[in-house]
Amino acid sequence: MKDTIEKIGNSIIQHGRYNDRIYLMKSNPDDIPLLLDKLDALAEKESYSKIFTKVPESFKELLCDRDYLCEATIPRYYDGKENAVIMSKFLDDKRSIDYLNEMHENVVTTALSKRNDQQTNVPSEYSIRICDKNDITQMADLYKKTFETYPFPIHDPNYLLKTIEDNVVYFGAFKEEKIIALSSSEIEYGHSNVEMTDFATLPEFRGKGLSSYLLRKMEDEMKAKGIKTAYTIARASSYGMNIVFAKCGYEYCGRLVNNTNISGNIESMNIWYRNFQID
């Protein structure tokens, strides 16, 4: 089961029973506020328990007036200039409660304590490179082994091919030509930002720093493309991934409470960002 991605006006949403939510993935300012009426109507029709949106900060007051809460702010998200705010409307009070708040706070505190730790060079037995169409079968197999379920169909080779042809660059850590870890950079060329996402490592190779090596390679490639802002949405309960981003100089900027279905459970997600042009 997966959620549907569709276009409303010139904006793009994802919605469905899988995540029990509506996600305004890309907003066109000309569509707001009429778009907000349509999201409310859809949420009521389908009985979704959350709507979350990513919009320019100039719309924050409007959304607050419509019972949205600001869960995160990503500085310089749009063209390295205007901030993005992630605004959420909770349609079920239970969904708004972070029952694991104490643990989630400890994850952030732990990650921040390790900020800017020195990164070692990639060990000689591994290589890091951009994946191409010839790697898709291996990529799909690794994602199948790593995630029981996921918000997007990354287990599907056809989906991976489509995203490669569109706006996603996949990176692989290899050992003897076998992919042992993956990640992706989902680029929004129109606003010069990128989501660093889809990190996955085979169980037998975890704890070797492969996600950090992948992230450094991703950053080098994104800087070469002139991308100005990078961000990630990481599982709030994952010490490992939050530490990876903190070590690489990312700043914590908010938490999306009970937001995303991963491996069969709705989990809270932390957002980290980095502005390349001011590094």
C-alpha atoms as an extended CHARMM CRD file, in Angstrom:
* protein
*
       279  EXT
         1         1  MET       CA              0.0000000000        0.0000000000        0.0000000000  PROA      1               0.0000000000
         2         2  LYS       CA              1.3060000000        3.4410000000       -0.8920000000  PROA      2               0.0000000000
         3         3  ASP       CA             -0.0110000000        6.9820000000       -0.8430000000  PROA      3               0.0000000000
         4         4  THR       CA             -1.0550000000        8.8900000000       -3.9460000000  PROA      4               0.0000000000
         5         5  ILE       CA              0.8960000000       11.7830000000       -5.4250000000  PROA      5               0.0000000000
         6         6  GLU       CA             -1.2100000000       14.2560000000       -7.3640000000  PROA      6               0.0000000000
         7         7  LYS       CA             -1.2300000000       17.8170000000       -8.6290000000  PROA      7               0.0000000000
         8         8  ILE       CA             -3.6470000000       20.5090000000       -7.4450000000  PROA      8               0.0000000000
         9         9  GLY       CA             -3.2430000000       23.6410000000       -9.5280000000  PROA      9               0.0000000000
        10        10  ASN       CA              0.5130000000       24.0600000000       -9.7380000000  PROA      10              0.0000000000
        11        11  SER       CA              1.1510000000       22.4350000000       -6.3680000000  PROA      11              0.0000000000
        12        12  ILE       CA              1.9060000000       18.7850000000       -5.5520000000  PROA      12              0.0000000000
        13        13  ILE       CA              0.4640000000       16.7670000000       -2.6860000000  PROA      13              0.0000000000
        14        14  GLN       CA              0.8790000000       13.2440000000       -1.3650000000  PROA      14              0.0000000000
        15        15  HSD       CA             -1.9740000000       11.6770000000        0.5710000000  PROA      15              0.0000000000
        16        16  GLY       CA             -3.4050000000        8.3310000000        1.5750000000  PROA      16              0.0000000000
        17        17  ARG       CA             -4.2610000000        5.8250000000        4.2450000000  PROA      17              0.0000000000
        18        18  TYR       CA             -0.6870000000        4.5560000000        4.5300000000  PROA      18              0.0000000000
        19        19  ASN       CA              0.5900000000        7.6750000000        6.3190000000  PROA      19              0.0000000000
        20        20  ASP       CA             -2.9400000000        8.7980000000        7.3000000000  PROA      20              0.0000000000
        21        21  ARG       CA             -2.1480000000       12.3360000000        6.2270000000  PROA      21              0.0000000000
        22        22  ILE       CA             -1.8960000000       14.9190000000        3.4650000000  PROA      22              0.0000000000
        23        23  TYR       CA              1.5670000000       16.2510000000        2.6320000000  PROA      23              0.0000000000
        24        24  LEU       CA              1.8210000000       19.4500000000        0.6070000000  PROA      24              0.0000000000
        25        25  MET       CA              5.1520000000       18.5760000000       -0.9860000000  PROA      25              0.0000000000
        26        26  LYS       CA              5.5200000000       21.5670000000       -3.2980000000  PROA      26              0.0000000000
        27        27  SER       CA              3.4350000000       24.6920000000       -3.0270000000  PROA      27              0.0000000000
        28        28  ASN       CA              2.8650000000       27.3500000000       -5.6410000000  PROA      28              0.0000000000
        29        29  PRO       CA              2.1520000000       30.7050000000       -3.9440000000  PROA      29              0.0000000000
        30        30  ASP       CA             -0.5660000000       31.4530000000       -6.4900000000  PROA      30              0.0000000000
        31        31  ASP       CA             -2.5380000000       28.4060000000       -5.3040000000  PROA      31              0.0000000000
        32        32  ILE       CA             -2.7840000000       29.5970000000       -1.6940000000  PROA      32              0.0000000000
        33        33  PRO       CA             -5.2270000000       30.1270000000        0.0620000000  PROA      33              0.0000000000
        34        34  LEU       CA             -7.6760000000       28.2780000000       -2.2280000000  PROA      34              0.0000000000
        35        35  LEU       CA             -5.4100000000       25.2470000000       -1.9770000000  PROA      35              0.0000000000
        36        36  LEU       CA             -5.8270000000       25.1990000000        1.8110000000  PROA      36              0.0000000000
        37        37  ASP       CA             -9.6050000000       24.9300000000        1.3740000000  PROA      37              0.0000000000
        38        38  LYS       CA             -9.0950000000       21.9380000000       -0.9040000000  PROA      38              0.0000000000
        39        39  LEU       CA             -6.7560000000       20.2640000000        1.6000000000  PROA      39              0.0000000000
        40        40  ASP       CA             -9.3230000000       20.7260000000        4.3760000000  PROA      40              0.0000000000
        41        41  ALA       CA            -12.0610000000       19.2500000000        2.1900000000  PROA      41              0.0000000000
        42        42  LEU       CA             -9.9010000000       16.2600000000        1.2360000000  PROA      42              0.0000000000
        43        43  ALA       CA             -8.8880000000       15.6250000000        4.8440000000  PROA      43              0.0000000000
        44        44  GLU       CA            -12.5090000000       15.7110000000        5.9670000000  PROA      44              0.0000000000
        45        45  LYS       CA            -13.6390000000       13.4250000000        3.1440000000  PROA      45              0.0000000000
        46        46  GLU       CA            -10.9220000000       10.8230000000        3.8560000000  PROA      46              0.0000000000
        47        47  SER       CA            -10.8270000000       11.3140000000        7.6620000000  PROA      47              0.0000000000
        48        48  TYR       CA             -7.0820000000       11.9390000000        7.6690000000  PROA      48              0.0000000000
        49        49  SER       CA             -5.5700000000       12.8520000000       11.0430000000  PROA      49              0.0000000000
        50        50  LYS       CA             -2.8260000000       15.2340000000        9.8600000000  PROA      50              0.0000000000
        51        51  ILE       CA             -2.0650000000       17.7630000000        7.1420000000  PROA      51              0.0000000000
        52        52  PHE       CA              1.4690000000       19.0480000000        6.8510000000  PROA      52              0.0000000000
        53        53  THR       CA              2.7650000000       21.6390000000        4.4760000000  PROA      53              0.0000000000
        54        54  LYS       CA              6.0650000000       23.1460000000        3.3780000000  PROA      54              0.0000000000
        55        55  VAL       CA              5.5370000000       26.7910000000        2.3600000000  PROA      55              0.0000000000
        56        56  PRO       CA              7.4170000000       30.1230000000        2.2490000000  PROA      56              0.0000000000
        57        57  GLU       CA              7.6150000000       31.8380000000        5.6340000000  PROA      57              0.0000000000
        58        58  SER       CA              5.5570000000       34.7320000000        4.2600000000  PROA      58              0.0000000000
        59        59  PHE       CA              2.5150000000       32.4250000000        4.5010000000  PROA      59              0.0000000000
        60        60  LYS       CA              3.0950000000       31.4840000000        8.1390000000  PROA      60              0.0000000000
        61        61  GLU       CA              0.5680000000       33.9340000000        9.5920000000  PROA      61              0.0000000000
        62        62  LEU       CA             -2.1280000000       32.8110000000        7.1540000000  PROA      62              0.0000000000
        63        63  LEU       CA             -1.6730000000       29.1760000000        8.1160000000  PROA      63              0.0000000000
        64        64  CYS       CA             -1.5690000000       29.9930000000       11.8310000000  PROA      64              0.0000000000
        65        65  ASP       CA             -4.9530000000       31.6880000000       11.3870000000  PROA      65              0.0000000000
        66        66  ARG       CA             -6.2190000000       28.4060000000        9.9470000000  PROA      66              0.0000000000
        67        67  ASP       CA             -5.1180000000       26.3300000000       12.9730000000  PROA      67              0.0000000000
        68        68  TYR       CA             -1.7600000000       25.1790000000       11.6400000000  PROA      68              0.0000000000
        69        69  LEU       CA              1.2370000000       24.8850000000       13.9750000000  PROA      69              0.0000000000
        70        70  CYS       CA              4.8170000000       25.5930000000       12.9150000000  PROA      70              0.0000000000
        71        71  GLU       CA              6.8020000000       22.3970000000       13.5100000000  PROA      71              0.0000000000
        72        72  ALA       CA             10.0410000000       23.4600000000       11.7860000000  PROA      72              0.0000000000
        73        73  THR       CA             11.7540000000       26.2860000000        9.9230000000  PROA      73              0.0000000000
        74        74  ILE       CA             14.3880000000       25.6560000000        7.2300000000  PROA      74              0.0000000000
        75        75  PRO       CA             16.4720000000       28.8220000000        6.7540000000  PROA      75              0.0000000000
        76        76  ARG       CA             17.1980000000       30.0010000000        3.1940000000  PROA      76              0.0000000000
        77        77  TYR       CA             15.2690000000       27.1040000000        1.6730000000  PROA      77              0.0000000000
        78        78  TYR       CA             14.0560000000       29.0580000000       -1.3370000000  PROA      78              0.0000000000
        79        79  ASP       CA             16.9260000000       30.1100000000       -3.6100000000  PROA      79              0.0000000000
        80        80  GLY       CA             19.2210000000       30.5770000000       -0.6350000000  PROA      80              0.0000000000
        81        81  LYS       CA             17.0330000000       33.4890000000        0.5080000000  PROA      81              0.0000000000
        82        82  GLU       CA             13.5490000000       32.9390000000        1.9570000000  PROA      82              0.0000000000
        83        83  ASN       CA             12.9220000000       30.5070000000        4.7880000000  PROA      83              0.0000000000
        84        84  ALA       CA             10.5310000000       27.5750000000        4.4800000000  PROA      84              0.0000000000
        85        85  VAL       CA              8.1760000000       26.7600000000        7.3290000000  PROA      85              0.0000000000
        86        86  ILE       CA              6.6730000000       23.3420000000        7.8910000000  PROA      86              0.0000000000
        87        87  MET       CA              3.1730000000       23.9480000000        9.1430000000  PROA      87              0.0000000000
        88        88  SER       CA              0.9350000000       21.1370000000       10.3740000000  PROA      88              0.0000000000
        89        89  LYS       CA             -2.7180000000       20.8220000000       11.2040000000  PROA      89              0.0000000000
        90        90  PHE       CA             -3.6250000000       17.9940000000       13.5630000000  PROA      90              0.0000000000
        91        91  LEU       CA             -7.1590000000       16.7050000000       13.0030000000  PROA      91              0.0000000000
        92        92  ASP       CA             -6.9060000000       14.1630000000       15.8270000000  PROA      92              0.0000000000
        93        93  ASP       CA             -5.5810000000       15.3290000000       19.2050000000  PROA      93              0.0000000000
        94        94  LYS       CA             -3.8240000000       12.0070000000       19.8250000000  PROA      94              0.0000000000
        95        95  ARG       CA             -1.6800000000       12.4770000000       16.7290000000  PROA      95              0.0000000000
        96        96  SER       CA             -0.3480000000       15.7850000000       18.0710000000  PROA      96              0.0000000000
        97        97  ILE       CA              1.1870000000       14.1710000000       21.1810000000  PROA      97              0.0000000000
        98        98  ASP       CA              4.8140000000       13.0450000000       21.0250000000  PROA      98              0.0000000000
        99        99  TYR       CA              4.6410000000       10.1300000000       23.4500000000  PROA      99              0.0000000000
       100       100  LEU       CA              8.3870000000        9.5270000000       23.0490000000  PROA      100             0.0000000000
       101       101  ASN       CA              9.3490000000       13.1580000000       23.5720000000  PROA      101             0.0000000000
       102       102  GLU       CA             11.9200000000       12.4810000000       26.3010000000  PROA      102             0.0000000000
       103       103  MET       CA             13.7860000000        9.9670000000       24.1370000000  PROA      103             0.0000000000
       104       104  HSD       CA             13.5490000000       12.2080000000       21.0660000000  PROA      104             0.0000000000
       105       105  GLU       CA             15.0100000000       15.1250000000       23.0160000000  PROA      105             0.0000000000
       106       106  ASN       CA             17.8570000000       12.9010000000       24.1670000000  PROA      106             0.0000000000
       107       107  VAL       CA             18.5740000000       11.8850000000       20.5650000000  PROA      107             0.0000000000
       108       108  VAL       CA             18.9460000000       15.5560000000       19.5580000000  PROA      108             0.0000000000
       109       109  THR       CA             21.0730000000       16.3870000000       22.6200000000  PROA      109             0.0000000000
       110       110  THR       CA             23.3480000000       13.4350000000       21.9330000000  PROA      110             0.0000000000
       111       111  ALA       CA             23.6770000000       14.3230000000       18.2540000000  PROA      111             0.0000000000
       112       112  LEU       CA             24.4660000000       17.9730000000       18.9800000000  PROA      112             0.0000000000
       113       113  SER       CA             27.1780000000       16.9270000000       21.4180000000  PROA      113             0.0000000000
       114       114  LYS       CA             29.0050000000       15.3070000000       18.4990000000  PROA      114             0.0000000000
       115       115  ARG       CA             28.7650000000       18.2150000000       16.0670000000  PROA      115             0.0000000000
       116       116  ASN       CA             31.6180000000       18.6570000000       13.6390000000  PROA      116             0.0000000000
       117       117  ASP       CA             33.5390000000       15.5880000000       14.7930000000  PROA      117             0.0000000000
       118       118  GLN       CA             36.4190000000       14.8910000000       12.4520000000  PROA      118             0.0000000000
       119       119  GLN       CA             35.5270000000       12.5820000000        9.5550000000  PROA      119             0.0000000000
       120       120  THR       CA             38.0110000000        9.9300000000        8.5280000000  PROA      120             0.0000000000
       121       121  ASN       CA             38.8140000000        9.0430000000        4.9320000000  PROA      121             0.0000000000
       122       122  VAL       CA             36.8510000000        6.2650000000        3.2330000000  PROA      122             0.0000000000
       123       123  PRO       CA             38.5430000000        2.9260000000        4.0380000000  PROA      123             0.0000000000
       124       124  SER       CA             40.2840000000        1.3760000000        1.0320000000  PROA      124             0.0000000000
       125       125  GLU       CA             37.9460000000       -1.6510000000        0.9170000000  PROA      125             0.0000000000
       126       126  TYR       CA             34.9750000000        0.6200000000        0.0760000000  PROA      126             0.0000000000
       127       127  SER       CA             34.2460000000        2.9680000000       -2.8060000000  PROA      127             0.0000000000
       128       128  ILE       CA             31.6060000000        5.7060000000       -2.9930000000  PROA      128             0.0000000000
       129       129  ARG       CA             30.0720000000        6.7700000000       -6.3070000000  PROA      129             0.0000000000
       130       130  ILE       CA             26.9160000000        7.9400000000       -8.0410000000  PROA      130             0.0000000000
       131       131  CYS       CA             24.6550000000        5.0730000000       -9.0390000000  PROA      131             0.0000000000
       132       132  ASP       CA             23.3990000000        4.6820000000      -12.5960000000  PROA      132             0.0000000000
       133       133  LYS       CA             20.7310000000        2.6680000000      -14.4040000000  PROA      133             0.0000000000
       134       134  ASN       CA             22.9140000000       -0.4470000000      -14.3360000000  PROA      134             0.0000000000
       135       135  ASP       CA             22.7410000000       -0.4440000000      -10.5270000000  PROA      135             0.0000000000
       136       136  ILE       CA             18.9410000000       -0.3200000000      -10.2250000000  PROA      136             0.0000000000
       137       137  THR       CA             18.3810000000       -4.0410000000       -9.5780000000  PROA      137             0.0000000000
       138       138  GLN       CA             20.9090000000       -4.0270000000       -6.7460000000  PROA      138             0.0000000000
       139       139  MET       CA             19.4530000000       -0.7840000000       -5.3840000000  PROA      139             0.0000000000
       140       140  ALA       CA             15.8980000000       -2.1440000000       -5.2470000000  PROA      140             0.0000000000
       141       141  ASP       CA             17.1230000000       -5.3470000000       -3.5880000000  PROA      141             0.0000000000
       142       142  LEU       CA             18.9930000000       -3.4220000000       -0.9010000000  PROA      142             0.0000000000
       143       143  TYR       CA             15.9890000000       -1.2350000000       -0.1230000000  PROA      143             0.0000000000
       144       144  LYS       CA             13.7800000000       -4.3340000000        0.1040000000  PROA      144             0.0000000000
       145       145  LYS       CA             16.1790000000       -5.8770000000        2.6170000000  PROA      145             0.0000000000
       146       146  THR       CA             16.4640000000       -2.6750000000        4.6480000000  PROA      146             0.0000000000
       147       147  PHE       CA             12.9100000000       -1.3120000000        4.8730000000  PROA      147             0.0000000000
       148       148  GLU       CA              9.8350000000       -3.4380000000        5.4580000000  PROA      148             0.0000000000
       149       149  THR       CA              7.7670000000       -0.4300000000        4.4030000000  PROA      149             0.0000000000
       150       150  TYR       CA              8.6160000000        3.1230000000        3.3040000000  PROA      150             0.0000000000
       151       151  PRO       CA              6.7220000000        6.3400000000        2.4450000000  PROA      151             0.0000000000
       152       152  PHE       CA              7.7450000000        6.0540000000       -1.2290000000  PROA      152             0.0000000000
       153       153  PRO       CA              8.0700000000        2.8830000000       -3.3930000000  PROA      153             0.0000000000
       154       154  ILE       CA             11.8780000000        2.7530000000       -3.4070000000  PROA      154             0.0000000000
       155       155  HSD       CA             11.6750000000       -1.0520000000       -3.5600000000  PROA      155             0.0000000000
       156       156  ASP       CA             10.3570000000       -0.7670000000       -7.1310000000  PROA      156             0.0000000000
       157       157  PRO       CA             13.0030000000       -0.6720000000       -9.9100000000  PROA      157             0.0000000000
       158       158  ASN       CA             10.6280000000        1.2370000000      -12.1840000000  PROA      158             0.0000000000
       159       159  TYR       CA             10.1810000000        3.9330000000       -9.5390000000  PROA      159             0.0000000000
       160       160  LEU       CA             13.9410000000        4.2080000000       -9.0680000000  PROA      160             0.0000000000
       161       161  LEU       CA             14.4540000000        4.5530000000      -12.8230000000  PROA      161             0.0000000000
       162       162  LYS       CA             11.8200000000        7.2740000000      -13.0810000000  PROA      162             0.0000000000
       163       163  THR       CA             13.3590000000        9.2810000000      -10.2350000000  PROA      163             0.0000000000
       164       164  ILE       CA             16.8550000000        8.9800000000      -11.7300000000  PROA      164             0.0000000000
       165       165  GLU       CA             15.4920000000       10.3490000000      -15.0010000000  PROA      165             0.0000000000
       166       166  ASP       CA             13.7680000000       13.1490000000      -13.1270000000  PROA      166             0.0000000000
       167       167  ASN       CA             15.5190000000       14.9090000000      -10.2400000000  PROA      167             0.0000000000
       168       168  VAL       CA             17.1040000000       12.3210000000       -7.9180000000  PROA      168             0.0000000000
       169       169  VAL       CA             20.7760000000       11.3720000000       -7.7160000000  PROA      169             0.0000000000
       170       170  TYR       CA             21.4860000000        8.0770000000       -5.9150000000  PROA      170             0.0000000000
       171       171  PHE       CA             24.7860000000        7.3510000000       -4.2110000000  PROA      171             0.0000000000
       172       172  GLY       CA             26.1610000000        3.9500000000       -3.3560000000  PROA      172             0.0000000000
       173       173  ALA       CA             28.8300000000        2.5470000000       -1.0960000000  PROA      173             0.0000000000
       174       174  PHE       CA             30.3640000000       -0.4590000000       -2.8020000000  PROA      174             0.0000000000
       175       175  LYS       CA             32.4950000000       -3.3670000000       -1.6900000000  PROA      175             0.0000000000
       176       176  GLU       CA             33.8370000000       -5.4740000000       -4.5550000000  PROA      176             0.0000000000
       177       177  GLU       CA             31.1520000000       -4.0540000000       -6.9090000000  PROA      177             0.0000000000
       178       178  LYS       CA             28.3670000000       -4.9810000000       -4.5000000000  PROA      178             0.0000000000
       179       179  ILE       CA             26.1870000000       -2.1730000000       -3.1290000000  PROA      179             0.0000000000
       180       180  ILE       CA             26.2370000000       -2.2800000000        0.6500000000  PROA      180             0.0000000000
       181       181  ALA       CA             24.7370000000        1.1490000000        1.4210000000  PROA      181             0.0000000000
       182       182  LEU       CA             22.6520000000        3.7320000000       -0.4150000000  PROA      182             0.0000000000
       183       183  SER       CA             21.3900000000        7.2870000000       -0.1710000000  PROA      183             0.0000000000
       184       184  SER       CA             19.8070000000        9.8460000000       -2.4630000000  PROA      184             0.0000000000
       185       185  SER       CA             19.7520000000       13.5680000000       -3.1820000000  PROA      185             0.0000000000
       186       186  GLU       CA             16.3100000000       14.7610000000       -4.2280000000  PROA      186             0.0000000000
       187       187  ILE       CA             16.9940000000       18.0670000000       -5.9480000000  PROA      187             0.0000000000
       188       188  GLU       CA             14.5620000000       20.9500000000       -6.3230000000  PROA      188             0.0000000000
       189       189  TYR       CA             16.3760000000       22.8150000000       -9.0780000000  PROA      189             0.0000000000
       190       190  GLY       CA             13.7760000000       25.6030000000       -9.1890000000  PROA      190             0.0000000000
       191       191  HSD       CA             14.6680000000       26.7380000000       -5.6710000000  PROA      191             0.0000000000
       192       192  SER       CA             18.2590000000       25.4880000000       -5.3600000000  PROA      192             0.0000000000
       193       193  ASN       CA             17.6970000000       23.0810000000       -2.4680000000  PROA      193             0.0000000000
       194       194  VAL       CA             18.0940000000       19.3640000000       -1.9430000000  PROA      194             0.0000000000
       195       195  GLU       CA             16.7640000000       16.7290000000        0.4450000000  PROA      195             0.0000000000
       196       196  MET       CA             19.4190000000       14.2550000000        1.5880000000  PROA      196             0.0000000000
       197       197  THR       CA             17.4020000000       11.0890000000        2.0920000000  PROA      197             0.0000000000
       198       198  ASP       CA             16.8160000000        7.3530000000        1.5860000000  PROA      198             0.0000000000
       199       199  PHE       CA             19.8440000000        6.2490000000        3.6310000000  PROA      199             0.0000000000
       200       200  ALA       CA             20.0320000000        2.4660000000        3.9540000000  PROA      200             0.0000000000
       201       201  THR       CA             22.8430000000        0.0900000000        4.9140000000  PROA      201             0.0000000000
       202       202  LEU       CA             22.8730000000       -3.6930000000        4.8840000000  PROA      202             0.0000000000
       203       203  PRO       CA             22.7680000000       -4.9520000000        8.4990000000  PROA      203             0.0000000000
       204       204  GLU       CA             26.1840000000       -6.6110000000        8.3460000000  PROA      204             0.0000000000
       205       205  PHE       CA             27.8630000000       -3.3190000000        7.3450000000  PROA      205             0.0000000000
       206       206  ARG       CA             26.2360000000       -0.9860000000        9.8770000000  PROA      206             0.0000000000
       207       207  GLY       CA             28.4090000000        0.8890000000       12.3560000000  PROA      207             0.0000000000
       208       208  LYS       CA             31.2040000000        1.4710000000        9.8430000000  PROA      208             0.0000000000
       209       209  GLY       CA             30.4150000000        5.1140000000        9.0960000000  PROA      209             0.0000000000
       210       210  LEU       CA             29.1260000000        4.4650000000        5.5780000000  PROA      210             0.0000000000
       211       211  SER       CA             26.2700000000        6.9910000000        5.8860000000  PROA      211             0.0000000000
       212       212  SER       CA             28.7570000000        9.7210000000        6.7560000000  PROA      212             0.0000000000
       213       213  TYR       CA             30.9410000000        8.8550000000        3.7640000000  PROA      213             0.0000000000
       214       214  LEU       CA             27.8760000000        8.9130000000        1.5270000000  PROA      214             0.0000000000
       215       215  LEU       CA             26.7410000000       12.2690000000        2.8940000000  PROA      215             0.0000000000
       216       216  ARG       CA             30.1330000000       13.8720000000        2.2690000000  PROA      216             0.0000000000
       217       217  LYS       CA             30.0760000000       12.6390000000       -1.3250000000  PROA      217             0.0000000000
       218       218  MET       CA             26.5180000000       13.9010000000       -1.7470000000  PROA      218             0.0000000000
       219       219  GLU       CA             27.5100000000       17.3300000000       -0.4550000000  PROA      219             0.0000000000
       220       220  ASP       CA             30.4480000000       17.5940000000       -2.8430000000  PROA      220             0.0000000000
       221       221  GLU       CA             28.2010000000       16.7910000000       -5.8030000000  PROA      221             0.0000000000
       222       222  MET       CA             25.4360000000       19.1770000000       -4.7190000000  PROA      222             0.0000000000
       223       223  LYS       CA             27.8890000000       22.0420000000       -4.1730000000  PROA      223             0.0000000000
       224       224  ALA       CA             29.2840000000       21.4040000000       -7.6590000000  PROA      224             0.0000000000
       225       225  LYS       CA             25.7470000000       21.7900000000       -9.0260000000  PROA      225             0.0000000000
       226       226  GLY       CA             25.3710000000       25.1380000000       -7.2680000000  PROA      226             0.0000000000
       227       227  ILE       CA             22.7590000000       23.9310000000       -4.7750000000  PROA      227             0.0000000000
       228       228  LYS       CA             22.4880000000       26.3740000000       -1.8690000000  PROA      228             0.0000000000
       229       229  THR       CA             20.6090000000       24.5630000000        0.9000000000  PROA      229             0.0000000000
       230       230  ALA       CA             20.5090000000       20.9160000000        1.9780000000  PROA      230             0.0000000000
       231       231  TYR       CA             18.1690000000       19.3630000000        4.5040000000  PROA      231             0.0000000000
       232       232  THR       CA             17.0200000000       15.9960000000        5.7590000000  PROA      232             0.0000000000
       233       233  ILE       CA             14.0000000000       14.5090000000        7.5030000000  PROA      233             0.0000000000
       234       234  ALA       CA             15.4200000000       11.8780000000        9.8670000000  PROA      234             0.0000000000
       235       235  ARG       CA             13.6670000000        9.4440000000       12.1820000000  PROA      235             0.0000000000
       236       236  ALA       CA             13.4880000000       11.1490000000       15.5770000000  PROA      236             0.0000000000
       237       237  SER       CA             14.2820000000        7.8780000000       17.3530000000  PROA      237             0.0000000000
       238       238  SER       CA             17.4180000000        7.1170000000       15.2980000000  PROA      238             0.0000000000
       239       239  TYR       CA             20.5600000000        8.0720000000       17.1960000000  PROA      239             0.0000000000
       240       240  GLY       CA             22.6820000000        6.9820000000       14.2360000000  PROA      240             0.0000000000
       241       241  MET       CA             21.1980000000        9.1500000000       11.4870000000  PROA      241             0.0000000000
       242       242  ASN       CA             20.7890000000       12.2330000000       13.6730000000  PROA      242             0.0000000000
       243       243  ILE       CA             24.4180000000       11.9200000000       14.7440000000  PROA      243             0.0000000000
       244       244  VAL       CA             25.5310000000       11.5610000000       11.0990000000  PROA      244             0.0000000000
       245       245  PHE       CA             23.9980000000       14.9110000000       10.1800000000  PROA      245             0.0000000000
       246       246  ALA       CA             25.1910000000       16.6730000000       13.3220000000  PROA      246             0.0000000000
       247       247  LYS       CA             28.7360000000       15.4380000000       12.7100000000  PROA      247             0.0000000000
       248       248  CYS       CA             28.5900000000       16.8500000000        9.1930000000  PROA      248             0.0000000000
       249       249  GLY       CA             27.6890000000       20.3220000000       10.4460000000  PROA      249             0.0000000000
       250       250  TYR       CA             23.9250000000       20.3230000000        9.9990000000  PROA      250             0.0000000000
       251       251  GLU       CA             21.6880000000       22.3520000000       12.3250000000  PROA      251             0.0000000000
       252       252  TYR       CA             18.5980000000       20.9470000000       14.0270000000  PROA      252             0.0000000000
       253       253  CYS       CA             15.5070000000       23.0000000000       13.1400000000  PROA      253             0.0000000000
       254       254  GLY       CA             12.4070000000       21.1480000000       14.3220000000  PROA      254             0.0000000000
       255       255  ARG       CA             10.4140000000       17.9420000000       14.7370000000  PROA      255             0.0000000000
       256       256  LEU       CA              7.4170000000       16.6320000000       12.8110000000  PROA      256             0.0000000000
       257       257  VAL       CA              5.3160000000       14.8180000000       15.3910000000  PROA      257             0.0000000000
       258       258  ASN       CA              3.8050000000       11.4390000000       14.4470000000  PROA      258             0.0000000000
       259       259  ASN       CA              4.4360000000       12.1630000000       10.8050000000  PROA      259             0.0000000000
       260       260  THR       CA              5.6710000000        9.2620000000        8.6960000000  PROA      260             0.0000000000
       261       261  ASN       CA              4.9610000000        5.5540000000        8.3630000000  PROA      261             0.0000000000
       262       262  ILE       CA              8.2430000000        3.6530000000        8.4210000000  PROA      262             0.0000000000
       263       263  SER       CA              8.2970000000       -0.1270000000        8.8100000000  PROA      263             0.0000000000
       264       264  GLY       CA              4.6390000000       -0.1950000000        9.8020000000  PROA      264             0.0000000000
       265       265  ASN       CA              4.6050000000        2.5160000000       12.4840000000  PROA      265             0.0000000000
       266       266  ILE       CA              3.8620000000        6.2470000000       12.3630000000  PROA      266             0.0000000000
       267       267  GLU       CA              7.0490000000        7.9250000000       13.6160000000  PROA      267             0.0000000000
       268       268  SER       CA              8.1410000000       11.4500000000       14.4950000000  PROA      268             0.0000000000
       269       269  MET       CA             10.8360000000       12.9810000000       12.2970000000  PROA      269             0.0000000000
       270       270  ASN       CA             13.6160000000       15.5010000000       12.9640000000  PROA      270             0.0000000000
       271       271  ILE       CA             14.6860000000       18.0970000000       10.4180000000  PROA      271             0.0000000000
       272       272  TRP       CA             18.3050000000       19.1740000000        9.9720000000  PROA      272             0.0000000000
       273       273  TYR       CA             19.6420000000       21.6810000000        7.4490000000  PROA      273             0.0000000000
       274       274  ARG       CA             22.8500000000       23.1740000000        6.1100000000  PROA      274             0.0000000000
       275       275  ASN       CA             23.3630000000       26.3030000000        3.9950000000  PROA      275             0.0000000000
       276       276  PHE       CA             26.2790000000       25.6770000000        1.6480000000  PROA      276             0.0000000000
       277       277  GLN       CA             26.7740000000       29.2680000000        0.5340000000  PROA      277             0.0000000000
       278       278  ILE       CA             27.6640000000       30.4260000000        4.0630000000  PROA      278             0.0000000000
       279       279  ASP       CA             29.8710000000       27.4710000000        5.0370000000  PROA      279             0.0000000000
